[in-house]
Amino acid sequence: MARGRGDGEQKKRLVTWIVVLAIVCGCLYIYSQKDGTSALEYGSKSLRKLGSSYLGGEDDGDEASNKLGKDLQDGVMLKSIPVCDDGHSELIPCLDRNLIYQTRLKLDLSLMEHYERHCPVPERRFNCLIPPPPGYKVPIKWPKSRDVVWKENIPHTHLASEKSDQNWMVVKGDKIEFPGGGTHFHYGADKYIAAIANMLNFPENILNNGGRLRTVLDVGCGVASFGGYLLSSDMIAMSLAPNDVHQNQIQFALERGIPAYLGVLGTKRLPYPSRSFELAHCSRCRIDWLQRNGILLLELDRLLRPGGYFAYSSPEAYAQDEEDLRIWREMSALVERMCWKVAVKRNQTVIWVKPLTNDCYMEREPGTQPPLCKSDDDPDAVWDVSMEACITPYSDQNHKAKGSGLAPWPARLVAPPPRLADFGYSNENV
């Protein structure tokens, strides 16, 4: 009889747990289906409710905040932060064009200073959370995001029509697809990348050249398809574009999950120390490389490692009209004085290679322009440092590390290629 009562009690407890579990699952389902609201939309509403207390809106939010603060250890108090007005959903504080107009900053437009960062004074800074666009969804995960994103997450589609003949992007229903095209690679970034590797005679037309090319700077990147397709070759690219008339280019790149930087080659050094990249790339980036005694090319020179490459795809490299020929002749003369050599030139692309040592610099005629940078110049100082129209020589240690041929970096100095997992990517998925 005792055994029978025990079995009955166990059955009752089992039934009770099943009922509780069913209720919990039902509540979770109802919550997830509530008004069709996505998780981020619900989170945005919660942020607005929390933030309203900061502005004196709802008392219950303030009480909840104070209660939470009292419960924290060591007496730490949390203060809610308001959500910015919807009109600021795409605000970039130090790249705020309205601020430039309102404060009447005296900027040289020809030097692209208006595309550089100009941060507001403390009293004009915003202290609020930037809201997501209406209808924002959880982003599509990598690697699928390389090829498709939610249209609602980037509410700008004029690039799709403006670049329709270049295969940049295509709007399909509630998504935007990226076929991998570009101004100079209509047939896809993957084929273009393989063509560059073929020009350099790299094994199996793979641009990383056995791990010797690992870091890339893509100037004027568009929607960053070039950088996105490099990831499958164990190469990490930093895609660079300004906040210009196509201000949403970088938004597309970041939404796709491709490393990108909102910046410009203007008057300040890019925020990277010297010798940060093995390859610089410019495909129809519309940059006047001859301006100010070649100061922009000299900035690329500072960033390239010994033996690094600059791949340049632009009309100046192949067109035959008088103006393009003039630019080509002057640009060729400039890079020759910088001791760059033509590694290969084919069709619409030329690839220059930077010297491995200081030997060429030392053999130039006295007074040759551009000059070498002064000995007290720190090539690794980058924050708010003005560019200089001078060549950054290698240190004595670099100078002793001699090599030969067009290898991008002496083999004995090559570190193991980086793992994409270190950057948040999986080799299995790329």
mmCIF file of C-alpha atoms in Angstrom, residues 195-354:
data_model
loop_
_atom_site.group_PDB
_atom_site.id
_atom_site.type_symbol
_atom_site.label_atom_id
_atom_site.label_comp_id
_atom_site.label_asym_id
_atom_site.label_seq_id
_atom_site.Cartn_x
_atom_site.Cartn_y
_atom_site.Cartn_z
ATOM 1 C CA ALA A 195 42.584 38.451 -62.235
ATOM 2 C CA ILE A 196 44.818 40.600 -59.996
ATOM 3 C CA ALA A 197 46.387 37.443 -58.513
ATOM 4 C CA ASN A 198 46.914 36.124 -62.049
ATOM 5 C CA MET A 199 48.636 39.361 -63.064
ATOM 6 C CA LEU A 200 51.080 38.869 -60.188
ATOM 7 C CA ASN A 201 51.585 35.160 -61.036
ATOM 8 C CA PHE A 202 50.407 34.061 -57.604
ATOM 9 C CA PRO A 203 49.745 30.289 -57.237
ATOM 10 C CA GLU A 204 46.245 29.151 -58.236
ATOM 11 C CA ASN A 205 45.216 32.798 -58.773
ATOM 12 C CA ILE A 206 44.738 33.248 -55.017
ATOM 13 C CA LEU A 207 45.597 36.781 -53.959
ATOM 14 C CA ASN A 208 46.870 35.987 -50.463
ATOM 15 C CA ASN A 209 49.956 34.377 -52.090
ATOM 16 C CA GLY A 210 50.400 31.638 -49.536
ATOM 17 C CA GLY A 211 49.656 33.938 -46.609
ATOM 18 C CA ARG A 212 52.057 36.721 -47.581
ATOM 19 C CA LEU A 213 49.240 39.155 -48.386
ATOM 20 C CA ARG A 214 46.911 39.423 -45.428
ATOM 21 C CA THR A 215 45.851 43.043 -44.914
ATOM 22 C CA VAL A 216 44.299 45.286 -47.569
ATOM 23 C CA LEU A 217 43.198 48.923 -47.718
ATOM 24 C CA ASP A 218 40.401 49.490 -50.249
ATOM 25 C CA VAL A 219 40.134 53.216 -50.989
ATOM 26 C CA GLY A 220 36.813 54.453 -52.355
ATOM 27 C CA CYS A 221 35.245 51.089 -51.629
ATOM 28 C CA GLY A 222 31.646 51.615 -52.786
ATOM 29 C CA VAL A 223 29.523 48.964 -51.061
ATOM 30 C CA ALA A 224 32.719 47.011 -50.190
ATOM 31 C CA SER A 225 32.230 43.930 -52.364
ATOM 32 C CA PHE A 226 36.004 43.841 -53.014
ATOM 33 C CA GLY A 227 36.705 43.527 -49.291
ATOM 34 C CA GLY A 228 33.829 41.109 -48.762
ATOM 35 C CA TYR A 229 35.116 38.630 -51.322
ATOM 36 C CA LEU A 230 38.666 38.773 -49.957
ATOM 37 C CA LEU A 231 37.581 37.134 -46.699
ATOM 38 C CA SER A 232 37.310 33.720 -48.352
ATOM 39 C CA SER A 233 41.052 33.999 -49.144
ATOM 40 C CA ASP A 234 42.006 34.581 -45.499
ATOM 41 C CA MET A 235 42.551 38.287 -46.167
ATOM 42 C CA ILE A 236 41.090 41.075 -44.079
ATOM 43 C CA ALA A 237 40.338 44.349 -45.850
ATOM 44 C CA MET A 238 39.558 47.757 -44.424
ATOM 45 C CA SER A 239 37.140 49.445 -46.796
ATOM 46 C CA LEU A 240 37.323 53.241 -46.821
ATOM 47 C CA ALA A 241 34.761 55.712 -48.179
ATOM 48 C CA PRO A 242 33.698 59.243 -47.226
ATOM 49 C CA ASN A 243 30.328 60.497 -46.057
ATOM 50 C CA ASP A 244 29.668 62.135 -49.438
ATOM 51 C CA VAL A 245 26.645 62.192 -51.753
ATOM 52 C CA HIS A 246 26.579 58.381 -51.418
ATOM 53 C CA GLN A 247 26.707 58.531 -47.624
ATOM 54 C CA ASN A 248 25.035 55.148 -47.267
ATOM 55 C CA GLN A 249 27.882 53.189 -48.883
ATOM 56 C CA ILE A 250 29.467 52.408 -45.533
ATOM 57 C CA GLN A 251 26.047 51.557 -44.077
ATOM 58 C CA PHE A 252 25.733 48.823 -46.686
ATOM 59 C CA ALA A 253 29.245 47.567 -45.947
ATOM 60 C CA LEU A 254 28.687 47.367 -42.192
ATOM 61 C CA GLU A 255 25.235 45.815 -42.566
ATOM 62 C CA ARG A 256 26.828 43.136 -44.762
ATOM 63 C CA GLY A 257 29.359 42.430 -42.009
ATOM 64 C CA ILE A 258 32.372 43.767 -43.927
ATOM 65 C CA PRO A 259 34.963 45.843 -42.001
ATOM 66 C CA ALA A 260 34.649 49.454 -43.162
ATOM 67 C CA TYR A 261 35.722 52.918 -42.098
ATOM 68 C CA LEU A 262 33.980 56.217 -42.775
ATOM 69 C CA GLY A 263 36.812 58.519 -43.754
ATOM 70 C CA VAL A 264 38.625 60.297 -46.544
ATOM 71 C CA LEU A 265 42.085 60.999 -47.874
ATOM 72 C CA GLY A 266 42.075 64.709 -47.141
ATOM 73 C CA THR A 267 44.533 66.598 -44.946
ATOM 74 C CA LYS A 268 44.930 64.188 -42.004
ATOM 75 C CA ARG A 269 46.687 60.852 -41.838
ATOM 76 C CA LEU A 270 44.464 57.808 -41.846
ATOM 77 C CA PRO A 271 44.240 56.258 -38.347
ATOM 78 C CA TYR A 272 46.672 53.408 -38.998
ATOM 79 C CA PRO A 273 50.371 53.165 -38.123
ATOM 80 C CA SER A 274 52.989 52.882 -40.830
ATOM 81 C CA ARG A 275 53.369 49.590 -42.722
ATOM 82 C CA SER A 276 49.860 48.405 -41.783
ATOM 83 C CA PHE A 277 48.902 46.951 -45.175
ATOM 84 C CA GLU A 278 50.398 44.642 -47.776
ATOM 85 C CA LEU A 279 48.068 45.839 -50.525
ATOM 86 C CA ALA A 280 46.294 49.122 -51.275
ATOM 87 C CA HIS A 281 43.540 49.132 -53.872
ATOM 88 C CA CYS A 282 41.719 51.845 -55.787
ATOM 89 C CA SER A 283 39.140 50.960 -58.414
ATOM 90 C CA ARG A 284 37.785 54.122 -60.055
ATOM 91 C CA CYS A 285 38.011 55.928 -56.715
ATOM 92 C CA ARG A 286 38.120 59.370 -58.368
ATOM 93 C CA ILE A 287 41.041 60.634 -56.326
ATOM 94 C CA ASP A 288 43.431 63.248 -57.681
ATOM 95 C CA TRP A 289 46.657 61.491 -56.794
ATOM 96 C CA LEU A 290 48.778 64.309 -58.244
ATOM 97 C CA GLN A 291 47.488 67.038 -55.962
ATOM 98 C CA ARG A 292 49.811 68.759 -53.482
ATOM 99 C CA ASN A 293 52.970 67.090 -54.757
ATOM 100 C CA GLY A 294 51.456 63.609 -54.518
ATOM 101 C CA ILE A 295 50.656 63.862 -50.814
ATOM 102 C CA LEU A 296 47.853 61.270 -51.032
ATOM 103 C CA LEU A 297 50.046 58.691 -52.757
ATOM 104 C CA LEU A 298 52.687 59.361 -50.125
ATOM 105 C CA GLU A 299 50.111 58.573 -47.434
ATOM 106 C CA LEU A 300 49.525 55.202 -49.108
ATOM 107 C CA ASP A 301 53.305 54.762 -49.210
ATOM 108 C CA ARG A 302 53.441 55.324 -45.440
ATOM 109 C CA LEU A 303 50.778 52.661 -44.907
ATOM 110 C CA LEU A 304 52.312 50.015 -47.207
ATOM 111 C CA ARG A 305 54.792 47.477 -45.952
ATOM 112 C CA PRO A 306 58.132 46.945 -47.735
ATOM 113 C CA GLY A 307 57.363 45.263 -51.032
ATOM 114 C CA GLY A 308 53.676 46.148 -50.719
ATOM 115 C CA TYR A 309 51.453 46.629 -53.755
ATOM 116 C CA PHE A 310 49.143 49.360 -55.018
ATOM 117 C CA ALA A 311 46.535 48.040 -57.470
ATOM 118 C CA TYR A 312 45.064 50.895 -59.512
ATOM 119 C CA SER A 313 42.126 50.383 -61.896
ATOM 120 C CA SER A 314 41.163 53.644 -63.552
ATOM 121 C CA PRO A 315 40.974 55.302 -66.997
ATOM 122 C CA GLU A 316 44.376 56.913 -66.406
ATOM 123 C CA ALA A 317 45.862 53.423 -66.554
ATOM 124 C CA TYR A 318 44.463 52.601 -70.007
ATOM 125 C CA ALA A 319 42.502 55.428 -71.672
ATOM 126 C CA GLN A 320 44.051 57.238 -74.635
ATOM 127 C CA ASP A 321 42.477 60.696 -74.531
ATOM 128 C CA GLU A 322 44.816 63.632 -73.996
ATOM 129 C CA GLU A 323 43.891 64.366 -70.363
ATOM 130 C CA ASP A 324 44.158 60.743 -69.202
ATOM 131 C CA LEU A 325 47.518 60.383 -70.955
ATOM 132 C CA ARG A 326 48.787 63.537 -69.245
ATOM 133 C CA ILE A 327 47.726 62.249 -65.821
ATOM 134 C CA TRP A 328 49.280 58.865 -66.531
ATOM 135 C CA ARG A 329 52.632 60.373 -67.526
ATOM 136 C CA GLU A 330 52.775 62.624 -64.467
ATOM 137 C CA MET A 331 51.637 59.878 -62.116
ATOM 138 C CA SER A 332 54.209 57.440 -63.553
ATOM 139 C CA ALA A 333 56.969 60.014 -63.063
ATOM 140 C CA LEU A 334 55.854 60.664 -59.483
ATOM 141 C CA VAL A 335 55.818 57.014 -58.387
ATOM 142 C CA GLU A 336 59.185 56.468 -60.085
ATOM 143 C CA ARG A 337 60.664 59.237 -57.927
ATOM 144 C CA MET A 338 59.029 57.471 -54.956
ATOM 145 C CA CYS A 339 60.973 54.349 -55.994
ATOM 146 C CA TRP A 340 57.844 52.364 -56.848
ATOM 147 C CA LYS A 341 58.160 49.993 -59.806
ATOM 148 C CA VAL A 342 55.507 48.721 -62.194
ATOM 149 C CA ALA A 343 54.976 45.093 -61.220
ATOM 150 C CA VAL A 344 52.533 44.503 -64.076
ATOM 151 C CA LYS A 345 50.114 46.460 -66.276
ATOM 152 C CA ARG A 346 47.257 44.772 -68.094
ATOM 153 C CA ASN A 347 43.963 45.943 -69.559
ATOM 154 C CA GLN A 348 42.469 48.499 -67.149
ATOM 155 C CA THR A 349 44.758 47.851 -64.184
ATOM 156 C CA VAL A 350 48.307 48.697 -63.204
ATOM 157 C CA ILE A 351 50.002 47.313 -60.087
ATOM 158 C CA TRP A 352 52.964 49.096 -58.545
ATOM 159 C CA VAL A 353 55.281 47.600 -55.926
ATOM 160 C CA LYS A 354 57.047 49.457 -53.137
#
